[in-house]
PDB file of C-alpha atoms and ligand atoms in Angstrom:
ATOM      1  CA  MET A1141    -227.919  -3.681-135.904  1.00  0.00           C
ATOM      2  CA  ARG A1142    -228.767  -0.510-134.325  1.00  0.00           C
ATOM      3  CA  HIS A1143    -225.659  -0.760-132.431  1.00  0.00           C
ATOM      4  CA  LYS A1144    -223.296  -1.985-135.228  1.00  0.00           C
ATOM      5  CA  LEU A1145    -224.673   1.192-137.257  1.00  0.00           C
ATOM      6  CA  HIS A1146    -223.677   3.719-134.579  1.00  0.00           C
ATOM      7  CA  ARG A1147    -220.104   2.447-134.388  1.00  0.00           C
ATOM      8  CA  TYR A1148    -220.031   2.752-137.724  1.00  0.00           C
ATOM      9  CA  ILE A1149    -220.507   6.383-137.921  1.00  0.00           C
ATOM     10  CA  ILE A1150    -218.167   6.845-134.732  1.00  0.00           C
ATOM     11  CA  PHE A1151    -215.316   5.011-136.906  1.00  0.00           C
ATOM     12  CA  CYS A1152    -216.217   7.114-140.254  1.00  0.00           C
ATOM     13  CA  SER A1153    -215.949  10.492-137.852  1.00  0.00           C
ATOM     14  CA  VAL A1154    -212.477   9.174-136.299  1.00  0.00           C
ATOM     15  CA  VAL A1155    -211.335   8.987-139.980  1.00  0.00           C
ATOM     16  CA  LEU A1156    -212.331  12.270-141.225  1.00  0.00           C
ATOM     17  CA  CYS A1157    -211.450  13.948-138.559  1.00  0.00           C
ATOM     18  CA  VAL A1158    -207.776  12.585-138.881  1.00  0.00           C
ATOM     19  CA  THR A1159    -207.891  13.197-142.733  1.00  0.00           C
ATOM     20  CA  LEU A1160    -208.568  16.658-142.182  1.00  0.00           C
ATOM     21  CA  CYS A1161    -206.422  17.458-139.122  1.00  0.00           C
ATOM     22  CA  SER A1162    -203.286  16.541-141.074  1.00  0.00           C
ATOM     23  CA  VAL A1163    -204.290  17.835-144.211  1.00  0.00           C
ATOM     24  CA  SER A1164    -204.360  21.131-142.262  1.00  0.00           C
ATOM     25  CA  ALA A1165    -201.081  20.531-140.593  1.00  0.00           C
ATOM     26  CA  PHE A1166    -199.267  20.349-143.948  1.00  0.00           C
ATOM     27  CA  ALA A1167    -201.121  23.593-145.236  1.00  0.00           C
ATOM     28  CA  GLN A1168    -199.797  25.173-141.718  1.00  0.00           C
ATOM     29  CA  GLU A1169    -196.404  24.077-142.644  1.00  0.00           C
ATOM     30  CA  ASP A1170    -195.736  25.953-146.125  1.00  0.00           C
ATOM     31  CA  THR A1171    -197.316  29.601-144.826  1.00  0.00           C
ATOM     32  CA  TYR A1172    -195.309  29.542-142.035  1.00  0.00           C
ATOM     33  CA  LEU A1173    -191.009  30.220-142.110  1.00  0.00           C
ATOM     34  CA  LYS A1174    -189.297  28.534-139.500  1.00  0.00           C
ATOM     35  CA  VAL A1175    -185.600  29.205-139.698  1.00  0.00           C
ATOM     36  CA  ASP A1176    -183.484  26.643-137.537  1.00  0.00           C
ATOM     37  CA  ALA A1177    -180.453  28.711-136.934  1.00  0.00           C
ATOM     38  CA  PHE A1178    -182.196  31.183-134.677  1.00  0.00           C
ATOM     39  CA  GLY A1179    -182.361  28.413-132.330  1.00  0.00           C
ATOM     40  CA  SER A1180    -185.285  29.220-129.528  1.00  0.00           C
ATOM     41  CA  LEU A1181    -187.687  32.032-130.780  1.00  0.00           C
ATOM     42  CA  GLU A1182    -188.684  34.927-129.478  1.00  0.00           C
ATOM     43  CA  ARG A1183    -191.541  35.432-131.736  1.00  0.00           C
ATOM     44  CA  PRO A1184    -193.783  32.916-133.233  1.00  0.00           C
ATOM     45  CA  VAL A1185    -192.404  32.363-136.371  1.00  0.00           C
ATOM     46  CA  SER A1186    -193.320  34.564-139.498  1.00  0.00           C
ATOM     47  CA  MET A1187    -195.998  34.095-141.621  1.00  0.00           C
ATOM     48  CA  PHE A1188    -194.592  33.591-145.353  1.00  0.00           C
ATOM     49  CA  ASP A1189    -196.375  31.351-147.882  1.00  0.00           C
ATOM     50  CA  HIS A1190    -193.334  31.666-150.436  1.00  0.00           C
ATOM     51  CA  ASP A1191    -195.164  30.909-153.830  1.00  0.00           C
ATOM     52  CA  ALA A1192    -198.634  32.321-153.202  1.00  0.00           C
ATOM     53  CA  HIS A1193    -196.629  35.180-151.901  1.00  0.00           C
ATOM     54  CA  ASN A1194    -195.092  35.577-154.571  1.00  0.00           C
ATOM     55  CA  GLU A1195    -197.084  35.375-157.176  1.00  0.00           C
ATOM     56  CA  LYS A1196    -199.954  37.546-155.673  1.00  0.00           C
ATOM     57  CA  ALA A1197    -197.162  40.211-155.035  1.00  0.00           C
ATOM     58  CA  MET A1198    -196.263  39.620-159.074  1.00  0.00           C
ATOM     59  CA  ILE A1199    -191.933  39.383-158.269  1.00  0.00           C
ATOM     60  CA  GLU A1200    -190.541  37.727-161.309  1.00  0.00           C
ATOM     61  CA  ASP A1201    -187.082  37.993-160.467  1.00  0.00           C
ATOM     62  CA  CYS A1202    -185.820  35.106-157.650  1.00  0.00           C
ATOM     63  CA  ALA A1203    -182.821  37.270-157.553  1.00  0.00           C
ATOM     64  CA  GLU A1204    -185.050  40.071-155.791  1.00  0.00           C
ATOM     65  CA  CYS A1205    -184.846  37.817-152.740  1.00  0.00           C
ATOM     66  CA  HIS A1206    -181.913  35.239-153.511  1.00  0.00           C
ATOM     67  CA  HIS A1207    -179.353  37.737-154.433  1.00  0.00           C
ATOM     68  CA  VAL A1208    -175.480  37.298-154.932  1.00  0.00           C
ATOM     69  CA  TYR A1209    -172.569  39.572-154.631  1.00  0.00           C
ATOM     70  CA  GLU A1210    -169.199  39.642-155.190  1.00  0.00           C
ATOM     71  CA  ASN A1211    -166.904  41.822-153.711  1.00  0.00           C
ATOM     72  CA  GLY A1212    -170.037  44.090-152.230  1.00  0.00           C
ATOM     73  CA  LYS A1213    -171.435  43.978-156.011  1.00  0.00           C
ATOM     74  CA  LEU A1214    -174.520  42.842-157.000  1.00  0.00           C
ATOM     75  CA  VAL A1215    -174.878  40.451-159.349  1.00  0.00           C
ATOM     76  CA  GLU A1216    -177.350  40.832-162.153  1.00  0.00           C
ATOM     77  CA  GLY A1217    -178.888  37.567-163.378  1.00  0.00           C
ATOM     78  CA  GLU A1218    -177.497  35.665-160.682  1.00  0.00           C
ATOM     79  CA  SER A1219    -179.354  33.630-158.200  1.00  0.00           C
ATOM     80  CA  SER A1220    -178.582  32.061-154.711  1.00  0.00           C
ATOM     81  CA  GLU A1221    -182.201  30.309-154.844  1.00  0.00           C
ATOM     82  CA  ASP A1222    -180.841  26.692-153.874  1.00  0.00           C
ATOM     83  CA  ARG A1223    -179.536  27.979-150.649  1.00  0.00           C
ATOM     84  CA  GLY A1224    -181.247  29.644-147.573  1.00  0.00           C
ATOM     85  CA  CYS A1225    -180.309  33.078-146.392  1.00  0.00           C
ATOM     86  CA  ALA A1226    -178.570  31.465-142.780  1.00  0.00           C
ATOM     87  CA  ASP A1227    -176.296  30.053-145.586  1.00  0.00           C
ATOM     88  CA  CYS A1228    -174.404  33.046-145.937  1.00  0.00           C
ATOM     89  CA  HIS A1229    -176.021  35.563-143.347  1.00  0.00           C
ATOM     90  CA  THR A1230    -175.023  34.612-139.753  1.00  0.00           C
ATOM     91  CA  LEU A1231    -176.775  35.902-136.578  1.00  0.00           C
ATOM     92  CA  LYS A1232    -174.325  38.959-136.208  1.00  0.00           C
ATOM     93  CA  ALA A1233    -173.407  41.081-139.108  1.00  0.00           C
ATOM     94  CA  GLN A1234    -170.296  40.935-141.070  1.00  0.00           C
ATOM     95  CA  GLY A1235    -169.463  44.016-142.420  1.00  0.00           C
ATOM     96  CA  ASN A1236    -172.294  45.067-145.437  1.00  0.00           C
ATOM     97  CA  GLN A1237    -173.671  41.861-144.303  1.00  0.00           C
ATOM     98  CA  PRO A1238    -176.342  42.146-142.247  1.00  0.00           C
ATOM     99  CA  GLY A1239    -177.200  39.684-139.171  1.00  0.00           C
ATOM    100  CA  LEU A1240    -179.686  37.052-140.339  1.00  0.00           C
ATOM    101  CA  ARG A1241    -182.499  38.548-138.376  1.00  0.00           C
ATOM    102  CA  MET A1242    -181.938  42.196-140.269  1.00  0.00           C
ATOM    103  CA  ALA A1243    -181.725  40.205-143.317  1.00  0.00           C
ATOM    104  CA  TYR A1244    -185.060  38.983-142.980  1.00  0.00           C
ATOM    105  CA  HIS A1245    -186.386  42.379-141.768  1.00  0.00           C
ATOM    106  CA  LYS A1246    -184.988  44.305-144.213  1.00  0.00           C
ATOM    107  CA  GLN A1247    -185.767  42.610-147.316  1.00  0.00           C
ATOM    108  CA  CYS A1248    -189.241  41.872-145.955  1.00  0.00           C
ATOM    109  CA  LYS A1249    -190.297  45.445-144.489  1.00  0.00           C
ATOM    110  CA  SER A1250    -188.565  47.311-147.094  1.00  0.00           C
ATOM    111  CA  CYS A1251    -190.348  46.297-150.197  1.00  0.00           C
ATOM    112  CA  HIS A1252    -193.428  46.889-148.235  1.00  0.00           C
ATOM    113  CA  VAL A1253    -192.719  49.935-147.230  1.00  0.00           C
ATOM    114  CA  GLU A1254    -191.701  50.912-150.350  1.00  0.00           C
ATOM    115  CA  LYS A1255    -194.736  48.841-152.225  1.00  0.00           C
ATOM    116  CA  LYS A1256    -197.658  50.304-149.732  1.00  0.00           C
ATOM    117  CA  LYS A1257    -198.567  46.879-149.205  1.00  0.00           C
ATOM    118  CA  GLY A1258    -197.956  43.851-147.365  1.00  0.00           C
ATOM    119  CA  PRO A1259    -197.405  43.844-143.588  1.00  0.00           C
ATOM    120  CA  VAL A1260    -194.921  46.151-141.155  1.00  0.00           C
ATOM    121  CA  ALA A1261    -196.120  45.689-138.072  1.00  0.00           C
ATOM    122  CA  CYS A1262    -194.441  42.759-135.900  1.00  0.00           C
ATOM    123  CA  GLY A1263    -197.795  40.972-135.362  1.00  0.00           C
ATOM    124  CA  GLU A1264    -198.992  40.944-138.691  1.00  0.00           C
ATOM    125  CA  CYS A1265    -196.364  38.826-139.603  1.00  0.00           C
ATOM    126  CA  HIS A1266    -195.757  37.173-136.345  1.00  0.00           C
ATOM    127  CA  VAL A1267    -198.797  35.630-136.056  1.00  0.00           C
ATOM    128  CA  LYS A1268    -199.781  33.557-132.984  1.00  0.00           C
ATOM    129  CA  ARG A1269    -201.111  30.448-133.642  1.00  0.00           C
TER     130      ARG A1269
HETATM  131  C1  LIG B1808    -190.048  37.582-151.660  1.00  0.00           C
HETATM  132  C2  LIG B1808    -189.029  37.096-151.528  1.00  0.00           C
HETATM  133  C3  LIG B1808    -188.406  35.777-152.402  1.00  0.00           C
HETATM  134  C4  LIG B1808    -188.618  35.600-153.737  1.00  0.00           C
HETATM  135  C5  LIG B1808    -188.880  36.593-154.982  1.00  0.00           C
HETATM  136  C6  LIG B1808    -188.013  34.307-153.898  1.00  0.00           C
HETATM  137  N1  LIG B1808    -188.082  33.719-152.446  1.00  0.00           N
HETATM  138 FE1  LIG B1808    -187.284  31.439-152.437  1.00  0.00          FE
HETATM  139  N2  LIG B1808    -187.390  31.715-150.468  1.00  0.00           N
HETATM  140  C7  LIG B1808    -187.574  33.177-149.693  1.00  0.00           C
HETATM  141  C8  LIG B1808    -187.374  32.549-148.412  1.00  0.00           C
HETATM  142  C9  LIG B1808    -187.008  34.006-147.428  1.00  0.00           C
HETATM  143  C10 LIG B1808    -187.194  31.341-148.118  1.00  0.00           C
HETATM  144  C11 LIG B1808    -186.244  30.779-146.809  1.00  0.00           C
HETATM  145  C12 LIG B1808    -184.864  30.877-146.675  1.00  0.00           C
HETATM  146  C13 LIG B1808    -184.506  30.182-145.885  1.00  0.00           C
HETATM  147  O1  LIG B1808    -185.215  29.622-145.046  1.00  0.00           O
HETATM  148  O2  LIG B1808    -183.532  31.000-144.600  1.00  0.00           O
HETATM  149  C14 LIG B1808    -186.825  30.696-149.734  1.00  0.00           C
HETATM  150  C15 LIG B1808    -186.658  29.497-149.966  1.00  0.00           C
HETATM  151  C16 LIG B1808    -186.604  29.185-151.369  1.00  0.00           C
HETATM  152  C17 LIG B1808    -185.927  27.601-151.775  1.00  0.00           C
HETATM  153  C18 LIG B1808    -185.454  26.565-150.410  1.00  0.00           C
HETATM  154  C19 LIG B1808    -184.049  27.098-150.247  1.00  0.00           C
HETATM  155  C20 LIG B1808    -183.307  26.099-149.248  1.00  0.00           C
HETATM  156  O3  LIG B1808    -182.783  25.134-149.462  1.00  0.00           O
HETATM  157  O4  LIG B1808    -183.373  26.786-147.832  1.00  0.00           O
HETATM  158  C21 LIG B1808    -186.020  27.712-152.757  1.00  0.00           C
HETATM  159  C22 LIG B1808    -185.574  26.395-153.565  1.00  0.00           C
HETATM  160  C23 LIG B1808    -186.916  29.075-153.617  1.00  0.00           C
HETATM  161  N3  LIG B1808    -186.991  29.732-152.272  1.00  0.00           N
HETATM  162  C24 LIG B1808    -186.496  29.176-154.818  1.00  0.00           C
HETATM  163  C25 LIG B1808    -187.298  30.326-155.412  1.00  0.00           C
HETATM  164  C26 LIG B1808    -187.287  30.614-156.727  1.00  0.00           C
HETATM  165  C27 LIG B1808    -187.105  29.351-158.100  1.00  0.00           C
HETATM  166  C28 LIG B1808    -187.680  31.354-156.838  1.00  0.00           C
HETATM  167  C29 LIG B1808    -187.920  32.283-158.328  1.00  0.00           C
HETATM  168  C30 LIG B1808    -189.182  31.883-158.932  1.00  0.00           C
HETATM  169  C31 LIG B1808    -187.548  32.454-155.649  1.00  0.00           C
HETATM  170  N4  LIG B1808    -187.752  31.539-154.696  1.00  0.00           N
HETATM  171  C32 LIG B1808    -188.038  33.498-155.314  1.00  0.00           C
HETATM  172  C33 LIG B1808    -187.965  34.234-150.053  1.00  0.00           C
HETATM  173  C34 LIG B1808    -188.091  34.507-151.817  1.00  0.00           C
HETATM  174  C1  LIG B1809    -174.632  33.511-151.294  1.00  0.00           C
HETATM  175  C2  LIG B1809    -174.887  34.318-150.363  1.00  0.00           C
HETATM  176  C3  LIG B1809    -176.169  35.290-149.717  1.00  0.00           C
HETATM  177  C4  LIG B1809    -177.338  34.425-149.752  1.00  0.00           C
HETATM  178  C5  LIG B1809    -177.606  33.149-149.862  1.00  0.00           C
HETATM  179  C6  LIG B1809    -177.977  35.348-149.099  1.00  0.00           C
HETATM  180  N1  LIG B1809    -177.342  36.426-148.803  1.00  0.00           N
HETATM  181 FE1  LIG B1809    -178.135  38.536-148.702  1.00  0.00          FE
HETATM  182  N2  LIG B1809    -176.108  39.433-148.655  1.00  0.00           N
HETATM  183  C7  LIG B1809    -175.174  38.884-149.134  1.00  0.00           C
HETATM  184  C8  LIG B1809    -173.812  39.418-148.760  1.00  0.00           C
HETATM  185  C9  LIG B1809    -172.859  39.545-149.168  1.00  0.00           C
HETATM  186  C10 LIG B1809    -174.534  41.064-148.479  1.00  0.00           C
HETATM  187  C11 LIG B1809    -173.889  41.675-148.624  1.00  0.00           C
HETATM  188  C12 LIG B1809    -173.681  42.625-149.389  1.00  0.00           C
HETATM  189  C13 LIG B1809    -172.982  44.352-149.587  1.00  0.00           C
HETATM  190  O1  LIG B1809    -171.523  43.949-149.468  1.00  0.00           O
HETATM  191  O2  LIG B1809    -173.375  45.508-149.610  1.00  0.00           O
HETATM  192  C14 LIG B1809    -176.215  40.885-148.578  1.00  0.00           C
HETATM  193  C15 LIG B1809    -176.735  41.464-147.979  1.00  0.00           C
HETATM  194  C16 LIG B1809    -178.310  41.540-147.774  1.00  0.00           C
HETATM  195  C17 LIG B1809    -178.761  42.565-147.202  1.00  0.00           C
HETATM  196  C18 LIG B1809    -178.512  43.981-147.613  1.00  0.00           C
HETATM  197  C19 LIG B1809    -178.363  44.925-148.392  1.00  0.00           C
HETATM  198  C20 LIG B1809    -180.257  44.726-149.422  1.00  0.00           C
HETATM  199  O3  LIG B1809    -179.687  43.893-150.145  1.00  0.00           O
HETATM  200  O4  LIG B1809    -180.631  44.966-148.909  1.00  0.00           O
HETATM  201  C21 LIG B1809    -180.129  42.106-147.165  1.00  0.00           C
HETATM  202  C22 LIG B1809    -181.378  42.966-146.711  1.00  0.00           C
HETATM  203  C23 LIG B1809    -179.741  40.827-147.362  1.00  0.00           C
HETATM  204  N3  LIG B1809    -178.643  40.504-147.427  1.00  0.00           N
HETATM  205  C24 LIG B1809    -181.055  39.577-147.032  1.00  0.00           C
HETATM  206  C25 LIG B1809    -180.878  38.599-147.110  1.00  0.00           C
HETATM  207  C26 LIG B1809    -182.310  37.304-147.458  1.00  0.00           C
HETATM  208  C27 LIG B1809    -183.533  37.509-147.183  1.00  0.00           C
HETATM  209  C28 LIG B1809    -181.750  36.177-147.829  1.00  0.00           C
HETATM  210  C29 LIG B1809    -182.503  34.969-148.380  1.00  0.00           C
HETATM  211  C30 LIG B1809    -183.746  35.176-148.832  1.00  0.00           C
HETATM  212  C31 LIG B1809    -180.234  36.766-148.444  1.00  0.00           C
HETATM  213  N4  LIG B1809    -180.111  37.959-148.322  1.00  0.00           N
HETATM  214  C32 LIG B1809    -179.510  35.177-149.018  1.00  0.00           C
HETATM  215  C33 LIG B1809    -174.818  37.667-149.117  1.00  0.00           C
HETATM  216  C34 LIG B1809    -176.165  36.682-149.342  1.00  0.00           C
HETATM  217  C1  LIG B1810    -190.092  42.478-153.523  1.00  0.00           C
HETATM  218  C2  LIG B1810    -191.317  43.164-152.991  1.00  0.00           C
HETATM  219  C3  LIG B1810    -191.277  41.943-151.561  1.00  0.00           C
HETATM  220  C4  LIG B1810    -190.621  41.318-150.952  1.00  0.00           C
HETATM  221  C5  LIG B1810    -189.107  42.004-151.045  1.00  0.00           C
HETATM  222  C6  LIG B1810    -191.374  40.909-149.688  1.00  0.00           C
HETATM  223  N1  LIG B1810    -192.669  40.909-150.084  1.00  0.00           N
HETATM  224 FE1  LIG B1810    -194.371  40.588-148.989  1.00  0.00          FE
HETATM  225  N2  LIG B1810    -195.739  41.236-150.200  1.00  0.00           N
HETATM  226  C7  LIG B1810    -195.238  42.031-150.993  1.00  0.00           C
HETATM  227  C8  LIG B1810    -196.448  42.491-151.542  1.00  0.00           C
HETATM  228  C9  LIG B1810    -196.352  43.681-152.951  1.00  0.00           C
HETATM  229  C10 LIG B1810    -197.575  41.843-150.980  1.00  0.00           C
HETATM  230  C11 LIG B1810    -199.007  42.389-151.167  1.00  0.00           C
HETATM  231  C12 LIG B1810    -199.776  41.769-152.015  1.00  0.00           C
HETATM  232  C13 LIG B1810    -201.111  41.610-152.292  1.00  0.00           C
HETATM  233  O1  LIG B1810    -201.906  41.267-151.587  1.00  0.00           O
HETATM  234  O2  LIG B1810    -201.494  42.533-152.993  1.00  0.00           O
HETATM  235  C14 LIG B1810    -196.938  41.149-149.534  1.00  0.00           C
HETATM  236  C15 LIG B1810    -197.839  40.650-148.988  1.00  0.00           C
HETATM  237  C16 LIG B1810    -197.297  40.001-147.706  1.00  0.00           C
HETATM  238  C17 LIG B1810    -197.774  39.307-146.409  1.00  0.00           C
HETATM  239  C18 LIG B1810    -199.407  38.983-146.522  1.00  0.00           C
HETATM  240  C19 LIG B1810    -199.996  37.769-146.653  1.00  0.00           C
HETATM  241  C20 LIG B1810    -199.720  37.590-148.460  1.00  0.00           C
HETATM  242  O3  LIG B1810    -199.181  36.390-148.376  1.00  0.00           O
HETATM  243  O4  LIG B1810    -200.012  38.144-149.241  1.00  0.00           O
HETATM  244  C21 LIG B1810    -196.740  38.921-145.904  1.00  0.00           C
HETATM  245  C22 LIG B1810    -197.504  37.903-144.774  1.00  0.00           C
HETATM  246  C23 LIG B1810    -195.358  39.208-145.905  1.00  0.00           C
HETATM  247  N3  LIG B1810    -195.890  39.682-147.879  1.00  0.00           N
HETATM  248  C24 LIG B1810    -194.480  38.658-145.971  1.00  0.00           C
HETATM  249  C25 LIG B1810    -193.352  38.442-146.539  1.00  0.00           C
HETATM  250  C26 LIG B1810    -192.224  37.933-145.903  1.00  0.00           C
HETATM  251  C27 LIG B1810    -191.604  37.615-144.330  1.00  0.00           C
HETATM  252  C28 LIG B1810    -190.778  38.458-146.542  1.00  0.00           C
HETATM  253  C29 LIG B1810    -189.403  38.063-146.548  1.00  0.00           C
HETATM  254  C30 LIG B1810    -189.129  37.068-146.367  1.00  0.00           C
HETATM  255  C31 LIG B1810    -191.550  39.711-147.518  1.00  0.00           C
HETATM  256  N4  LIG B1810    -192.927  39.341-147.848  1.00  0.00           N
HETATM  257  C32 LIG B1810    -190.648  39.668-148.893  1.00  0.00           C
HETATM  258  C33 LIG B1810    -193.865  42.441-151.551  1.00  0.00           C
HETATM  259  C34 LIG B1810    -192.609  41.991-151.153  1.00  0.00           C
HETATM  260  C1  LIG B1811    -192.732  41.687-143.101  1.00  0.00           C
HETATM  261  C2  LIG B1811    -192.839  40.352-142.058  1.00  0.00           C
HETATM  262  C3  LIG B1811    -192.393  40.925-140.526  1.00  0.00           C
HETATM  263  C4  LIG B1811    -192.178  41.688-139.896  1.00  0.00           C
HETATM  264  C5  LIG B1811    -193.375  43.205-140.034  1.00  0.00           C
HETATM  265  C6  LIG B1811    -191.544  41.444-138.529  1.00  0.00           C
HETATM  266  N1  LIG B1811    -190.626  40.376-138.290  1.00  0.00           N
HETATM  267 FE1  LIG B1811    -189.646  39.471-137.379  1.00  0.00          FE
HETATM  268  N2  LIG B1811    -188.814  38.332-138.417  1.00  0.00           N
HETATM  269  C7  LIG B1811    -189.525  38.067-140.025  1.00  0.00           C
HETATM  270  C8  LIG B1811    -189.106  36.193-140.982  1.00  0.00           C
HETATM  271  C9  LIG B1811    -189.355  36.221-142.101  1.00  0.00           C
HETATM  272  C10 LIG B1811    -188.121  36.268-139.531  1.00  0.00           C
HETATM  273  C11 LIG B1811    -187.558  35.036-139.692  1.00  0.00           C
HETATM  274  C12 LIG B1811    -188.693  33.341-139.681  1.00  0.00           C
HETATM  275  C13 LIG B1811    -188.783  33.995-138.594  1.00  0.00           C
HETATM  276  O1  LIG B1811    -188.346  33.363-137.174  1.00  0.00           O
HETATM  277  O2  LIG B1811    -189.918  34.120-137.937  1.00  0.00           O
HETATM  278  C14 LIG B1811    -188.182  37.274-138.588  1.00  0.00           C
HETATM  279  C15 LIG B1811    -187.465  37.009-137.045  1.00  0.00           C
HETATM  280  C16 LIG B1811    -187.151  37.691-136.251  1.00  0.00           C
HETATM  281  C17 LIG B1811    -186.712  37.180-134.907  1.00  0.00           C
HETATM  282  C18 LIG B1811    -186.188  36.154-134.837  1.00  0.00           C
HETATM  283  C19 LIG B1811    -186.279  35.012-134.508  1.00  0.00           C
HETATM  284  C20 LIG B1811    -187.015  34.660-133.029  1.00  0.00           C
HETATM  285  O3  LIG B1811    -188.479  34.911-133.231  1.00  0.00           O
HETATM  286  O4  LIG B1811    -186.341  35.082-132.798  1.00  0.00           O
HETATM  287  C21 LIG B1811    -187.502  38.065-134.214  1.00  0.00           C
HETATM  288  C22 LIG B1811    -186.833  38.653-132.395  1.00  0.00           C
HETATM  289  C23 LIG B1811    -188.249  38.999-134.356  1.00  0.00           C
HETATM  290  N3  LIG B1811    -188.363  38.842-135.859  1.00  0.00           N
HETATM  291  C24 LIG B1811    -188.972  40.428-133.932  1.00  0.00           C
HETATM  292  C25 LIG B1811    -189.754  41.046-134.908  1.00  0.00           C
HETATM  293  C26 LIG B1811    -190.143  42.586-133.828  1.00  0.00           C
HETATM  294  C27 LIG B1811    -189.697  42.918-132.395  1.00  0.00           C
HETATM  295  C28 LIG B1811    -191.034  43.009-135.021  1.00  0.00           C
HETATM  296  C29 LIG B1811    -191.384  44.681-134.862  1.00  0.00           C
HETATM  297  C30 LIG B1811    -190.463  45.066-134.735  1.00  0.00           C
HETATM  298  C31 LIG B1811    -190.654  42.260-136.104  1.00  0.00           C
HETATM  299  N4  LIG B1811    -190.242  40.994-135.779  1.00  0.00           N
HETATM  300  C32 LIG B1811    -191.371  42.421-137.369  1.00  0.00           C
HETATM  301  C33 LIG B1811    -190.384  38.979-140.819  1.00  0.00           C
HETATM  302  C34 LIG B1811    -191.214  39.916-139.730  1.00  0.00           C
END
């Protein structure tokens, strides 16, 4: 009888463990920004919890990040929210269109500097896991 209870307790702890592990793995995927276009990475992927970030930062206009340009002019009221940055920004810059790494860094950091809020040091975004 005691033996059976033991096995039951072990079984329950294993189930709990597996559940907790998969829940935290899901949570982490949304918290980091993995961009396939870079290929192998030099740094740990940057932190970016899309919806939570934009809510906390109180950014209402999607086009503030998901912009659309036509002939070098920003198109007001239009957004490219259905596309990744890498759809337009190639690894190397093209004219005024910054290369992919610079695109992220310029957009992310310049707002943090301007608002005096949010990380600007490498290790604050590229956090080791
Ligand atoms: C602070 C900047 C920022 C704001 C504001 C923002 N996004 Fe994003 N969004 C991103 C970044 C960065 C990605 C990842 C793009 C990538 O993978 O290159 C992304 C990805 C997405 C994607 C997935 C696109 C894809 O196919 O790869 C969707 C959909 C999206 N955002 C919708 C929205 C909507 C809707 C809003 C407004 C309510 C919004 N975003 C506001 C930065 C932002
Ligand atoms: C539909 C194509 C397209 C998408 C998608 C796009 N960009 Fe751009 N981006 C451009 C073009 C074109 C320019 C150059 C504008 C000019 O001629 O000055 C530009 C310029 C920029 C610049 C420099 C000017 C500025 O606004 O500070 C940054 C930074 C930038 N993009 C970041 C991003 C990021 C980050 C994303 C993803 C969230 C993104 N872009 C998505 C087309 C795009
Ligand atoms: C238009 C302004 C703006 C842009 C663009 C922006 N941020 Fe932020 N970010 C903020 C503000 C404001 C905060 C501080 C929010 C707070 O804690 O009140 C912040 C906070 C953060 C934080 C701290 C944790 C958190 O979620 O609050 C991280 C990480 C971050 N930003 C990453 C990014 C990345 C990566 C990008 C580019 C893809 C980006 N941000 C683009 C305004 C911006
Ligand atoms: C505000 C957040 C932020 C800060 C600060 C920041 N980065 Fe990034 N960085 C990003 C984002 C977002 C990307 C694109 C997603 C990714 O790969 O992490 C990126 C991409 C990169 C990449 C290309 C992908 C790779 O890992 O090979 C390198 C290299 C890089 N950053 C280095 C740096 C260095 C060095 C610093 C400090 C001088 C720095 N970053 C500061 C957000 C940031």
